[in-house]
CSV table of C-alpha atoms and ligand atoms in Angstrom, one decimal:
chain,number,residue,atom,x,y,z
A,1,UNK,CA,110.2,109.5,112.4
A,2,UNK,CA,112.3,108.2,114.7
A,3,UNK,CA,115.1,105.8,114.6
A,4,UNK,CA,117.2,104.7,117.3
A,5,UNK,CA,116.1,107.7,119.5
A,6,UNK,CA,117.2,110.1,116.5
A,7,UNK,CA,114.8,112.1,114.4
A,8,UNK,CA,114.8,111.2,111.0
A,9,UNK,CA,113.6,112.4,107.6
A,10,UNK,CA,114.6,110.6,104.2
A,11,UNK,CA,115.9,113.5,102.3
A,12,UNK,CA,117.9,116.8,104.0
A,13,UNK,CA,120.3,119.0,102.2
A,14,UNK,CA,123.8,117.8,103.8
A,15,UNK,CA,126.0,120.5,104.2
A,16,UNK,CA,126.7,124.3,103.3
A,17,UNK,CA,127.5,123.3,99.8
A,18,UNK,CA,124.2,121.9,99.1
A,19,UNK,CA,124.9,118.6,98.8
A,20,UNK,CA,121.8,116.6,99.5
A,21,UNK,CA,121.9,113.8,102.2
A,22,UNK,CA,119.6,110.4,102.0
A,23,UNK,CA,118.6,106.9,103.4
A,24,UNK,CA,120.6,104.1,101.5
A,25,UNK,CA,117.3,101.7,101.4
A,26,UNK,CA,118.9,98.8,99.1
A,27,UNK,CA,120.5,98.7,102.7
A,28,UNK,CA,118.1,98.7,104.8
A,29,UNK,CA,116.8,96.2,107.1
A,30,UNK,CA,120.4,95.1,107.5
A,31,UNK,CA,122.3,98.4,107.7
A,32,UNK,CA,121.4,101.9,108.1
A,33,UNK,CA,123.7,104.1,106.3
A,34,UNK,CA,123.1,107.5,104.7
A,35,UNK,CA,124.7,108.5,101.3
A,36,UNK,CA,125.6,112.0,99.7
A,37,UNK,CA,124.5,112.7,96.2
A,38,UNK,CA,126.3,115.8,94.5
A,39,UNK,CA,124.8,116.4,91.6
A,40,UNK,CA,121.7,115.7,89.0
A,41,UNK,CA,123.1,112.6,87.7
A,42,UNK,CA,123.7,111.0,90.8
A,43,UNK,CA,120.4,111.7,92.1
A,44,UNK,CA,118.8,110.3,88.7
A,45,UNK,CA,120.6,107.1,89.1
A,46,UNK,CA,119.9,106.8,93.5
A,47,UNK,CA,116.1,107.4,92.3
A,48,UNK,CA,116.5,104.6,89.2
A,49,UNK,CA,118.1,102.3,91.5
A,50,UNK,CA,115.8,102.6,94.3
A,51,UNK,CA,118.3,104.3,96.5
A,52,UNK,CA,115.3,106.3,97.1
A,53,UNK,CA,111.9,104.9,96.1
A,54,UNK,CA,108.3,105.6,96.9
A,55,UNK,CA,106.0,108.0,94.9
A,56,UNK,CA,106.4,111.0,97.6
A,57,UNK,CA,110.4,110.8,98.0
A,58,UNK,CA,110.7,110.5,94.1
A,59,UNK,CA,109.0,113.9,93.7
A,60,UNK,CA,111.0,115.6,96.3
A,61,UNK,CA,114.2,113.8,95.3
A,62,UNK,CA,113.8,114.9,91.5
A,63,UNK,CA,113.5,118.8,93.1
A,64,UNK,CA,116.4,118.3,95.2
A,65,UNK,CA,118.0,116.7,91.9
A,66,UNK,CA,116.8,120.0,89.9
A,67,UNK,CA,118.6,121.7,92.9
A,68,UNK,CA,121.7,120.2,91.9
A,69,UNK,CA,121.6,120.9,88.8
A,70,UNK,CA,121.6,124.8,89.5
A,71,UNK,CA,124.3,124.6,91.6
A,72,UNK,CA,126.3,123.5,88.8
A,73,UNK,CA,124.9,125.4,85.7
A,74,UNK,CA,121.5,127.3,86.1
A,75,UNK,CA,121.5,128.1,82.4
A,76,UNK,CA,118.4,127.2,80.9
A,77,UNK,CA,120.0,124.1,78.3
A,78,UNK,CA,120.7,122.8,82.0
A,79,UNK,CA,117.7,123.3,83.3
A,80,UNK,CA,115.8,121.3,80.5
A,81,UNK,CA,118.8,119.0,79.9
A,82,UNK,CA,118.6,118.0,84.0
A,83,UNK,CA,114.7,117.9,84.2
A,84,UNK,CA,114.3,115.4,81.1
A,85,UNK,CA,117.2,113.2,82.6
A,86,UNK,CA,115.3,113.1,85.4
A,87,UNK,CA,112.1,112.4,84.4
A,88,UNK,CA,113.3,109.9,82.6
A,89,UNK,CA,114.6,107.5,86.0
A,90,UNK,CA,111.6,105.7,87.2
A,91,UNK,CA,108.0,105.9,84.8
A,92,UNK,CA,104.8,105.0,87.3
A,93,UNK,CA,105.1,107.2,89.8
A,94,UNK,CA,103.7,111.1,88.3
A,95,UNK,CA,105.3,113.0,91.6
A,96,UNK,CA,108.5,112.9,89.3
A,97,UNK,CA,107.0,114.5,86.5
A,98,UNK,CA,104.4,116.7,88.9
A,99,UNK,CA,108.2,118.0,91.3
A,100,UNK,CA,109.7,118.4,88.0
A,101,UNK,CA,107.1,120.6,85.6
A,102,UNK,CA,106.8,122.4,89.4
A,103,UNK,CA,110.5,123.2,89.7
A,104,UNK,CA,110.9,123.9,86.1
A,105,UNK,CA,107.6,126.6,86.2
A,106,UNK,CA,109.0,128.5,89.0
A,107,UNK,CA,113.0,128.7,87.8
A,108,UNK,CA,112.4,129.3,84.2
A,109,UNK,CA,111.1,132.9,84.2
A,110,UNK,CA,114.0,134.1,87.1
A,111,UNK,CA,117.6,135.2,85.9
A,112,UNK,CA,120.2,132.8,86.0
A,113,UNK,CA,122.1,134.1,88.9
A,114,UNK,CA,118.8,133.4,91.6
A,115,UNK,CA,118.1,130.1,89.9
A,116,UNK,CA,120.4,127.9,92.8
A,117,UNK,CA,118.9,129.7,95.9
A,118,UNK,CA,115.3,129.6,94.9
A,119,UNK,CA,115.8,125.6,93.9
A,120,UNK,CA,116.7,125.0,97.0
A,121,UNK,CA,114.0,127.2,98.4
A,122,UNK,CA,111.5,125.3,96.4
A,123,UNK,CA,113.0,121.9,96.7
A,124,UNK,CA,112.6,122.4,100.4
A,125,UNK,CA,108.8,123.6,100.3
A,126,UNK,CA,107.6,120.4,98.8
A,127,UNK,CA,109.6,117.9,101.3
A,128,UNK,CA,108.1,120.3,103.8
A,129,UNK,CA,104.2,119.9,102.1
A,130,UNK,CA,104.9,116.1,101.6
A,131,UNK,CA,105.2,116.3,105.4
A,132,UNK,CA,101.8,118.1,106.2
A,133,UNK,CA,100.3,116.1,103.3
A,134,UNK,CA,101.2,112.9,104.9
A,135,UNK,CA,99.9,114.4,108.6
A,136,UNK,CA,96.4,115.3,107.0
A,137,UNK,CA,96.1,112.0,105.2
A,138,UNK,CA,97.2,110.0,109.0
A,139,UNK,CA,94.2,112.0,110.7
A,140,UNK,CA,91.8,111.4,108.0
A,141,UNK,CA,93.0,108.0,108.4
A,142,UNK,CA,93.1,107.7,111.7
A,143,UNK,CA,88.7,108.4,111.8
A,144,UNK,CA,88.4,104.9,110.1
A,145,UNK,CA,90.9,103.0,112.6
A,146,UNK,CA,89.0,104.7,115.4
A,147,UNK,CA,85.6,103.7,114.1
A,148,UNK,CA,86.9,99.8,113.3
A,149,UNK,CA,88.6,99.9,117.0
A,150,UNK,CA,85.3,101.1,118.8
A,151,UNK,CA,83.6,97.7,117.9
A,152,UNK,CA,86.5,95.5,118.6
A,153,UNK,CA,86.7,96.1,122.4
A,154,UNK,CA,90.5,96.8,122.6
A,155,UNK,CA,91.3,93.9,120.4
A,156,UNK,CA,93.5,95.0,118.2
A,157,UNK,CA,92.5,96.5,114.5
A,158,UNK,CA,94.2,94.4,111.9
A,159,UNK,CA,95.3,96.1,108.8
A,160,UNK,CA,96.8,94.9,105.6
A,161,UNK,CA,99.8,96.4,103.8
A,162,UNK,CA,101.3,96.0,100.8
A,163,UNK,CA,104.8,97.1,99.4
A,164,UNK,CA,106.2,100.2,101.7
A,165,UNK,CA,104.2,103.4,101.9
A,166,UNK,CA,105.6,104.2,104.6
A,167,UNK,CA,107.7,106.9,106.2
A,168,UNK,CA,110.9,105.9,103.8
A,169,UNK,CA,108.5,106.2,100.6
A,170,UNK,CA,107.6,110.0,101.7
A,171,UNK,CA,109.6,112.9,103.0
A,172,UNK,CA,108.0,111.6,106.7
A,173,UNK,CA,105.3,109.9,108.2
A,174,UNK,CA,104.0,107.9,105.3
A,175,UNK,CA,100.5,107.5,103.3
A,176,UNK,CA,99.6,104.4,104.5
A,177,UNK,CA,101.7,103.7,107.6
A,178,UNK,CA,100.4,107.8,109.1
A,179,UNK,CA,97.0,106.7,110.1
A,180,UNK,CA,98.7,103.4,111.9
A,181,UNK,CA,101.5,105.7,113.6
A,182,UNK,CA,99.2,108.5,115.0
A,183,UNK,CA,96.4,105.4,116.0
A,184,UNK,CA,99.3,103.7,117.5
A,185,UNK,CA,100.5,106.9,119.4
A,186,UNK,CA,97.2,107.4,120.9
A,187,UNK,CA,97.2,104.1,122.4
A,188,UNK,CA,94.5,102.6,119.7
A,189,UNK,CA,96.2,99.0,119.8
A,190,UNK,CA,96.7,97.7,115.9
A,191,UNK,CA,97.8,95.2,114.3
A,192,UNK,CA,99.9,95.5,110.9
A,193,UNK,CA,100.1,92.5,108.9
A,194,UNK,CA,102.8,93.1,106.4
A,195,UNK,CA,103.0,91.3,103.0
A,196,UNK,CA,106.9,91.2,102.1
A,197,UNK,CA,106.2,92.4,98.5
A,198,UNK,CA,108.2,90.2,96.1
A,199,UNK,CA,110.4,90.5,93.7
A,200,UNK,CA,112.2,93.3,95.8
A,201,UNK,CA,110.9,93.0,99.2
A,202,UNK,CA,109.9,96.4,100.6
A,203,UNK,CA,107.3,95.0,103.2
A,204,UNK,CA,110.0,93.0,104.7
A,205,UNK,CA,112.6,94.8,104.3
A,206,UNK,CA,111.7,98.1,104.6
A,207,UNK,CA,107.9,98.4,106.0
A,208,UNK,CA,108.6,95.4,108.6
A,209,UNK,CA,111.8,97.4,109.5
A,210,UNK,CA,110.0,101.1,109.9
A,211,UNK,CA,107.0,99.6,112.2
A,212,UNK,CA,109.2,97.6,114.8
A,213,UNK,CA,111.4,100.7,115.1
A,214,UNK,CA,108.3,102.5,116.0
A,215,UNK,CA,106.7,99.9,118.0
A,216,UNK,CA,104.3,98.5,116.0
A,217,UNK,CA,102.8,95.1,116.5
A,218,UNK,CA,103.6,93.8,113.1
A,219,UNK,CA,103.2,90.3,111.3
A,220,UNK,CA,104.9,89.5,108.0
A,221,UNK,CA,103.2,87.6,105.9
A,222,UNK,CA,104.4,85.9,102.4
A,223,UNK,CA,102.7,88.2,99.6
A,224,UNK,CA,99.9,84.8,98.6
A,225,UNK,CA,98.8,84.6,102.3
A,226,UNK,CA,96.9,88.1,102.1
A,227,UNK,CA,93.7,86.5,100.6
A,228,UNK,CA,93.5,83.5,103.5
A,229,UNK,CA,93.9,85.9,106.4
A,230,UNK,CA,91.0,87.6,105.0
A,231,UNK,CA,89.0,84.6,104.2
A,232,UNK,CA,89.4,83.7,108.6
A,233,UNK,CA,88.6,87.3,109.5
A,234,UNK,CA,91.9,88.2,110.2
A,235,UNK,CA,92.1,91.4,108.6
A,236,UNK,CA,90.0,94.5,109.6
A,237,UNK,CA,90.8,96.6,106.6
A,238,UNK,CA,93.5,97.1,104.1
A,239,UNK,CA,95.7,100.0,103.3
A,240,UNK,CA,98.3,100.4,100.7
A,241,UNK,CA,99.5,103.4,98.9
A,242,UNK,CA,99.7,104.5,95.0
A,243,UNK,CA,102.3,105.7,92.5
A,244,UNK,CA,99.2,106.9,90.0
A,245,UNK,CA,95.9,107.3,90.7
A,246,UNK,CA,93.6,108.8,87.7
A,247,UNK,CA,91.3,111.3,87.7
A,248,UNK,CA,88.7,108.6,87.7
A,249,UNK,CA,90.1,106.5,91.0
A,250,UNK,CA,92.4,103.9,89.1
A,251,UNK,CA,94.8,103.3,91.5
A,252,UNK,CA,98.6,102.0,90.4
A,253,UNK,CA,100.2,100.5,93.0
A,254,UNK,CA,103.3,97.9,93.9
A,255,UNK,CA,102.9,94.9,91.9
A,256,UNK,CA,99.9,92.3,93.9
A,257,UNK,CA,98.1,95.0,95.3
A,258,UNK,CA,95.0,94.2,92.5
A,259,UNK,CA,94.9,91.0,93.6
A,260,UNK,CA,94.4,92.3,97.4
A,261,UNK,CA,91.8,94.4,96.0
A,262,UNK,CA,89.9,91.0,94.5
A,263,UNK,CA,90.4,89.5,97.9
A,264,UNK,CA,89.1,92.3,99.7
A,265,UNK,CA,85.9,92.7,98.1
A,266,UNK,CA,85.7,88.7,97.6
A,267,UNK,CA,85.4,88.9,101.6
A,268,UNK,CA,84.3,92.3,102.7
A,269,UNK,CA,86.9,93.7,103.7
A,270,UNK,CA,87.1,97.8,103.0
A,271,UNK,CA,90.0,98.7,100.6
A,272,UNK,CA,91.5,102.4,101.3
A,273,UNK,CA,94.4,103.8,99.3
A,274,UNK,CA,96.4,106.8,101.0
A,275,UNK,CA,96.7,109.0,98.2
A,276,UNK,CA,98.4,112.4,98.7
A,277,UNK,CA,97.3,115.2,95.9
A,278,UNK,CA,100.6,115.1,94.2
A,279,UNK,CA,100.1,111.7,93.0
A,280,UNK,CA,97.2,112.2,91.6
A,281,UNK,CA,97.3,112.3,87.5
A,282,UNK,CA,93.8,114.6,86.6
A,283,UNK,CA,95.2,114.4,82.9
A,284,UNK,CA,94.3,110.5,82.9
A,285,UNK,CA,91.0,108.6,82.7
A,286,UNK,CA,91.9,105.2,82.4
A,287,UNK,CA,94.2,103.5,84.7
A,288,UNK,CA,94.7,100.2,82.6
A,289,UNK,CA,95.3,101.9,79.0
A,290,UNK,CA,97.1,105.2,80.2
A,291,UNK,CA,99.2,104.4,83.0
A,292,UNK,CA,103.0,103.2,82.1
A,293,UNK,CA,103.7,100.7,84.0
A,294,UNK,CA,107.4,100.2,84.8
A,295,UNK,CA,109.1,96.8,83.6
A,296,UNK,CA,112.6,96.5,85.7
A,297,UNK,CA,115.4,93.8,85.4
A,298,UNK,CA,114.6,90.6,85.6
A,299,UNK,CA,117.6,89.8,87.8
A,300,UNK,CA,115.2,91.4,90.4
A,301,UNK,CA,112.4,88.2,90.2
A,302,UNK,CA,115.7,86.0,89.5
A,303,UNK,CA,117.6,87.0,92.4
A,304,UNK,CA,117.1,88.2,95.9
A,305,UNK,CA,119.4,90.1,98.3
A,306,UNK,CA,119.7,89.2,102.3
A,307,UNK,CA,122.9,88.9,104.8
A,308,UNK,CA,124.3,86.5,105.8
A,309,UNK,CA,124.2,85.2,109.6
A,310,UNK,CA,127.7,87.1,110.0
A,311,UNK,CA,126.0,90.5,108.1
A,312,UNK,CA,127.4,90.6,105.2
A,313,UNK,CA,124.8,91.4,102.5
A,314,UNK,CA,124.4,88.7,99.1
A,315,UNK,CA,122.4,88.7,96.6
A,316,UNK,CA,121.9,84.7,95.6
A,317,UNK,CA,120.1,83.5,92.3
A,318,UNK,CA,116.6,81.6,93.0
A,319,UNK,CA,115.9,80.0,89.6
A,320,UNK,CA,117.3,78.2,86.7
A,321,UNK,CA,120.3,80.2,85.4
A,322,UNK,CA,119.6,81.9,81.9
A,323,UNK,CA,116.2,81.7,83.0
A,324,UNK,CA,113.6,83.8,81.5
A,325,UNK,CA,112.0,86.2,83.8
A,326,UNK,CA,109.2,89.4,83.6
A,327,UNK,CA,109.3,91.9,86.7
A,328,UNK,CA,106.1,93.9,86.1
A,329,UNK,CA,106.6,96.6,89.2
A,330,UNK,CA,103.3,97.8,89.7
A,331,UNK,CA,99.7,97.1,88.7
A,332,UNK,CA,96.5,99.1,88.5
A,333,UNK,CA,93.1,98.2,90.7
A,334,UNK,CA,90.1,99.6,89.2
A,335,UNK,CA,88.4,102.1,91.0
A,336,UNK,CA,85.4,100.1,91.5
A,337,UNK,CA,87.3,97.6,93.6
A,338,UNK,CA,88.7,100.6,96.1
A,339,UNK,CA,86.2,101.6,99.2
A,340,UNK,CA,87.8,105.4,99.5
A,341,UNK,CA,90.6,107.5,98.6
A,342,UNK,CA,92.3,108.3,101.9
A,343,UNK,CA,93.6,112.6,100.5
A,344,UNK,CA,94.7,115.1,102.6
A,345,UNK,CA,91.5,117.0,101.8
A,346,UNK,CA,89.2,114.1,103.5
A,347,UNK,CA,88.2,110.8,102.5
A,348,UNK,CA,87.0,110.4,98.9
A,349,UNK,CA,85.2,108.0,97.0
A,350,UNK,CA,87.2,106.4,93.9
A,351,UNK,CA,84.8,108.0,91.0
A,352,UNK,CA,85.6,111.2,89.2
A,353,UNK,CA,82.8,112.9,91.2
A,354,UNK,CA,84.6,111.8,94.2
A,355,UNK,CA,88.2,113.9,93.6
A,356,UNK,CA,86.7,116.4,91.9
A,357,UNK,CA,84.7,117.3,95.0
A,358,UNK,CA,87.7,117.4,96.8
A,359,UNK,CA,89.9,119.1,94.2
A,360,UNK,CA,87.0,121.2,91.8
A,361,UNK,CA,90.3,123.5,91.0
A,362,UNK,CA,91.4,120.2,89.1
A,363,UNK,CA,88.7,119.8,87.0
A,364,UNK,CA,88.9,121.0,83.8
A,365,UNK,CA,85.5,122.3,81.9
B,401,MRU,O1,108.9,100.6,93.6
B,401,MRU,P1,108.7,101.4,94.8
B,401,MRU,O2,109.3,100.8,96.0
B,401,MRU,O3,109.1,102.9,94.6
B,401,MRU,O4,107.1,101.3,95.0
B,401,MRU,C1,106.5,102.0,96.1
B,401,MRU,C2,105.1,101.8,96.1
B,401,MRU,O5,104.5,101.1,95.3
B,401,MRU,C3,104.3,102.6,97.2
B,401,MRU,O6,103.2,101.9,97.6
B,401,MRU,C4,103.9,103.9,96.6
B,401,MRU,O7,105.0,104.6,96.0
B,401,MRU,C5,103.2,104.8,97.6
B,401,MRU,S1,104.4,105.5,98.7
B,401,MRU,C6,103.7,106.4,99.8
């Protein structure tokens, strides 16, 4: 996407060296700066500390991380030493593991010597599939925002996010946010109304940030006012993405989004997750027992970062010091509460009949 007249995507491979370039986004709303990581280590810590962060970019980040770690040793100790390091920085979202195992499959049988090139090689195919993933999904997408605009009469279709699945959670585009850019493109008016997803803040600071560069008519929202827009008709439909959705259509998401689900289906409102095929987890079949949900600092619900009115960027404490705290950072919504499963195959319904229609070479007899 586009930033500032510049064409953008989140992850790039820097230099001749291989060095792989990305979007700082503990910066972002309040600075845009790009960072270098140089080797396996480094990119295991950026993904743990939400350097980079969304299902999608964790996948291709961990194969660009796998990348680096052939450029510096592509024996095989390395190769399983640099893939279990990595797996190991963030738990919810299975593009790690799904990037990983794929990167792994394809090095392991090749000689040492073409282990670097074809990493790269590889690392560069799925940032380039996220992309065409993320395209299908938006004009899948983009059939439900056309029918819901038809019967508003150019009013503007409202849709609820949650957390960012947007264009800085995927190599480009977004899940979510693709159906909303192409709509928006065509000249479909919408609506966004972003909820600023505490403890850390990615609607406003990220998804608020992405829309208005693009354009977007955007509202932010406070993440408790989602269930009283909908009760005053406010909201046309909601969208969010996923980190793990099972084979059965449990959907983990950012923390909140299962109580957007209740509020949805308390008031009729349809509830469509964007859900490319990597994040997908066909070994699962029940969200709520099998899905590990990741538990982060607690500093994170204690504390919250901003800048100042000069710019400089703080972090300042919001409750009683030595406080105890629980940052849960995501939650699971039953399928039964999800209208469809927005894949780049077509639009599914969340049910084990419904992805294996799409993906029968999933299914296991
Ligand atoms: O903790 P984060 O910021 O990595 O969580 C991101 C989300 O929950 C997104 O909704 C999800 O990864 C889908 S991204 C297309």
């Amino acid at each position: 996407m586009r930033v500032d007249g510049r064409q953008w995507r989140t992850i790039w491979v820097e230099n001749e060296a291989g060095d792989v370039g990305v979007i700082d986004q503990t910066l972002l709303p309040h600075r845009f700066t790009c960072r270098v990581v140089g080797d396996a280590a480094e990119m295991a810590a950026a993904i743990r500390d939400m350097v980079v962060r969304g299902a999608p970019l964790i996948g291709a980040s961990a194969a660009y991380g796998m990348a680096l770690a052939m450029r510096s040793n592509p024996a095989d100790d390395n190769l399983d030493a640099a893939a279990t390091m990595l797996a190991a920085a963030r738990p919810t979202a299975v593009n790690l593991r799904w990037a990983l195992d794929r990167l792994v499959g394809h090095l392991r049988p090749l000689p040492a010597h073409l282990r670097r090139a074809a990493a790269y090689k590889h690392a560069a195919a799925i940032a380039d599939e996220d992309v065409a993933i993320n395209q299908a999904i938006g004009c899948h997408g983009l059939d439900l925002v056309r029918k819901v605009a038809d019967g508003k009469a150019g009013k503007p279709v409202n849709i609820l996010t949650h957390c960012n699945a947007g264009w800085l959670a995927t190599v480009d585009w977004g899940t979510a946010t693709a159906p909303i850019y192409m709509a928006h493109d065509m000249g479909i008016p919408v609506h966004v109304w972003v909820e600023e997803t505490r403890p850390r803040n990615q609607g406003a600071a990220l998804t608020a940030w992405e829309l208005s560069k693009h354009g977007v008519a955007m509202s932010l929202i406070a993440d408790n006012a989602g269930g009283h827009i909908m009760q005053h008709g406010e909201v046309d439909m909601v969208i969010v993405g996923t980190d793990r959705t099972t084979a059965n259509g449990d959907v983990a998401n950012k923390i909140g989004t299962y109580l957007k689900a209740l509020a949805a289906r308390d008031n009729g409102v349809p509830f469509y997750v964007a859900l490319p095929s990597p994040t997908i987890d066909f070994s699962l079949h029940d969200g709520i027992a099998d899905i590990p949900i990741e538990e982060r600092s607690p500093r994170e619900v204690t504390h919250i970062q901003g800048a100042t009115e000069s710019g400089t960027i703080v972090e300042v404490n919001l409750a009683p010091v030595g406080i105890t705290a629980r940052n849960y950072a995501f939650d699971v919504t039953p399928a039964r509460l999800v209208t469809g499963l927005i894949t780049e195959r077509g639009i599914a319904p969340a049910s084990s009949e419904g992805l294996a229609a799409l993906f029968p070479e999933q299914v296991t007899p």
